[in-house]
Amino acid sequence: MHDQASEVRFLSHSEEGVELPIEAYHMETNSRGVYRCVVVVPLLDTRRVSVEMRQLDMGGSELCRAHKVFSRFAIKWASRFNYKFANDRAFSMRDIDLSTYAGQIHLTPKALTSAPQKGELILKGQICLPSEDFASLRVIDGNGMAVDCPSLRVGNPADVTVMGGLRREMPFTVRVPDDGKTYCVVADSQKGNRSGFLCLDPAARAHYLATLSPSMYRCAGGPEYKSRTIARGRFLSGINREEFVDLVGPKFSVIVPLYRTPVNFLTDMVGSVIDQVYQNWELILLNASPEDATLQDALTRITDDRVRVIELEGNNGISDNSNVGIEAASGDYVVFFDHDDLLDPLALYYYAEAINEDGSIDALYCDEDFLNEEGEFVAPHFKSDFNLDLLRCHNYITHLLAVRAAFAKELMLRSAFDGAQDYDFLLRLVERTTNIVHIPDVLYHWRISDTSTAKSAGNKGYADDAGRRALQEHLDRCGIAATAELTDNACFYHVTYEVVGDPLVSILIPNKDSVKVLKRCIDSVEDLTSYRNFEIIIIENNSVEEETFTYYEQAVAQYDNIRVVTWHGEFNYSAINNFGARDAKGDFILLLNNDVEVIEPKWLESMLAICQRPEVGVVGAKLLYPDDTVQHAGVIMVKCQSIAEEASPGHAFWNLDRDDPGYMRRASLVQDLSAVTGACLMTKSSVFDELGGLNEEFVVAFNDVDYCLRVRELDKLVVYTPDALLYHHESFSRGSDAVGKNMMRFIGEQGKLRSAWSKYYACGDPYHRPAATMGYYPEVPLLK
């Protein structure tokens, strides 16, 4: 059309006459004054889409009208044709929204996660719209019909500069059914600007789940892990085994109990040991089914003299059968191996390499995956380095456990715990040594079959109870006042620690104005907290509003355990908390942001009971956004892939649904971590004093991370507990770290963290592998 003083409007309808959202972008005006634009409609399920253009003069009179109907089929084939034969133009049209902002609303996805327990997809994103405008959101289905979404939320607006122009951004969250159908989120302007939309058709949904979900899900997901296993196979096929023949190191005694083992499984299992590139091993096969003639015949055909077969008189159970092998072992380390599983050819080599570098290692384990009935490696378990609290929730170590022979022969397996005999063994082992090394590589393949423990473990109630008994005995032997409890998930346990005595907890809450926020925080602490021996110290920080000081007086009068101390210096989060801590009377200090809200009564006692343990220095909570998605479930130290790459600590399980247990259930389990957020952080006063409090060089960001890492240097644990569950109305009272001077300060403090803790940036997080080594979200939430 010809460009002139006029207004152009576009309308779109489905074949049923339902009005659909539509976007229009100016593409070019050619030398003849012809105005070209790109019109975009969502890829819904409707078979045909009509597009109508109306050109109006400045008085509102219609100058011209055009109308055209497009079939969905024709649009898809035209798109494919253009991408193949007019690639540059196709891409410029596809990405035109990235450079067109005038009068236009944009919706950008930031995270898409699944909430399988609720049958929902959670989409979180950003609305970018013209300055001074506001947007309302709605959801339509594949036919353009309105969908009721009571969970739809839009956050507070913030002014930003985009391409030199002032814009406004608003975060949003929407939940749609995870039913495979198409949905579309539409943002309508309140100022007459053009609407924006974001389409969740099956292809887009799959793309966003693959790129915008938590890294632990992505790295363990089907496509990502399949490519890893293919690459691993190519790597192994190129190994020159002659280079490993003369390697010197410890001798491994691999113990395998056999009972009615299918011959093909036996052949594969034995072959995976014989195929090890590291040669110093013995394989001890304990045959508890001598009546099985087929198995007997297969055993007689094994010719490698490093393989020993011990015939048992009958099946005395997994523990007693295995103990015969432990007693017969002549190696330096005993390795526990199941009769139907497989080893990676480099498994024993990596174990020997670690022991050769550190001869004090008492036990080793590795990552593992499943071998399905189609011969594919799937569902990898990328494990934490040694993690005592996680072990007290479940046996995350499992395979491939290698133990110094002296410990194995001392401890043996106990038949009273058959079904969880390996868990009982580990719990007794860690009472003697924690010099246990994790080899962060998938070296063990756990077979899924009708006869395998991998497939049937969830049906063994006796194993579940045996594990609970083993855990309770472990707690009792350690002199810990705690109760081991079953959960709804087989072989996962919950430990309820008891608060010893009635120690005082000093809760420090820095505050500048924000009376409504502070009042919500304090009222929730006072009204909901079941543990009552606490004091609240409000650290006044340069407030200017009269109502703030009025509220302080009211709070002190209302609650006899509240005091207000005044900080007169410039804003420095670390210095402010250090100042408040000097007035604290408690044996324990709890750092608490004023925008945190208590939602469950036992949050404080669950943190305190763990923090009382002598080996613990810090305890962190599970924090939720008000939309019931995870804001914090621990902190991951993200590894740099090169010296030129940027990385920053990030929140684990960010944006998952509150009830989603997370990868390997780790969002819902008590565990040791590198760091937790200072928004709700408990520490012993003695530890705080020993470290000199928070490092005041970190004015705003990373002071909590630095503190936690310094606690770890004291050889004390940083523990995350999901039992302490609170809302975090994040960043209400302070500006964004993403712009201007805040960004400069943030980058400076990030540089200090990288300098002080370079080993984490170089090696990654020991508690989260490989999530910390493959990048994180497109925009990791900044730690404050």
mmCIF file of C-alpha atoms in Angstrom, residues 392-393 417 420 423-424 427 461-476 483-487 491-495:
data_model
loop_
_atom_site.group_PDB
_atom_site.id
_atom_site.type_symbol
_atom_site.label_atom_id
_atom_site.label_comp_id
_atom_site.label_asym_id
_atom_site.label_seq_id
_atom_site.Cartn_x
_atom_site.Cartn_y
_atom_site.Cartn_z
ATOM 1 C CA ARG A 392 20.281 -39.453 54.966
ATOM 2 C CA CYS A 393 17.353 -38.908 52.575
ATOM 3 C CA PHE A 417 18.643 -55.210 56.160
ATOM 4 C CA ALA A 420 18.551 -52.024 51.707
ATOM 5 C CA TYR A 423 22.263 -48.392 52.224
ATOM 6 C CA ASP A 424 22.926 -49.821 55.679
ATOM 7 C CA LEU A 427 25.571 -45.426 56.565
ATOM 8 C CA GLY A 461 7.960 -52.542 50.753
ATOM 9 C CA TYR A 462 10.355 -54.589 52.844
ATOM 10 C CA ALA A 463 13.296 -52.713 51.298
ATOM 11 C CA ASP A 464 11.662 -49.408 52.130
ATOM 12 C CA ASP A 465 11.275 -50.351 55.774
ATOM 13 C CA ALA A 466 14.754 -51.893 55.929
ATOM 14 C CA GLY A 467 16.182 -48.591 54.731
ATOM 15 C CA ARG A 468 14.268 -46.657 57.358
ATOM 16 C CA ARG A 469 15.510 -48.960 60.100
ATOM 17 C CA ALA A 470 19.079 -48.654 58.847
ATOM 18 C CA LEU A 471 18.793 -44.873 58.846
ATOM 19 C CA GLN A 472 17.315 -44.748 62.343
ATOM 20 C CA GLU A 473 20.088 -46.968 63.684
ATOM 21 C CA HIS A 474 22.640 -44.701 62.024
ATOM 22 C CA LEU A 475 21.140 -41.612 63.666
ATOM 23 C CA ASP A 476 21.075 -43.377 67.024
ATOM 24 C CA THR A 483 13.529 -39.643 63.766
ATOM 25 C CA ALA A 484 13.784 -41.419 60.420
ATOM 26 C CA GLU A 485 10.435 -41.475 58.628
ATOM 27 C CA LEU A 486 9.051 -43.118 55.513
ATOM 28 C CA THR A 487 7.776 -40.913 52.697
ATOM 29 C CA CYS A 491 13.347 -45.739 49.554
ATOM 30 C CA PHE A 492 13.277 -41.989 50.113
ATOM 31 C CA TYR A 493 13.247 -40.913 53.749
ATOM 32 C CA HIS A 494 12.699 -37.844 55.850
ATOM 33 C CA VAL A 495 14.679 -37.071 58.998
#
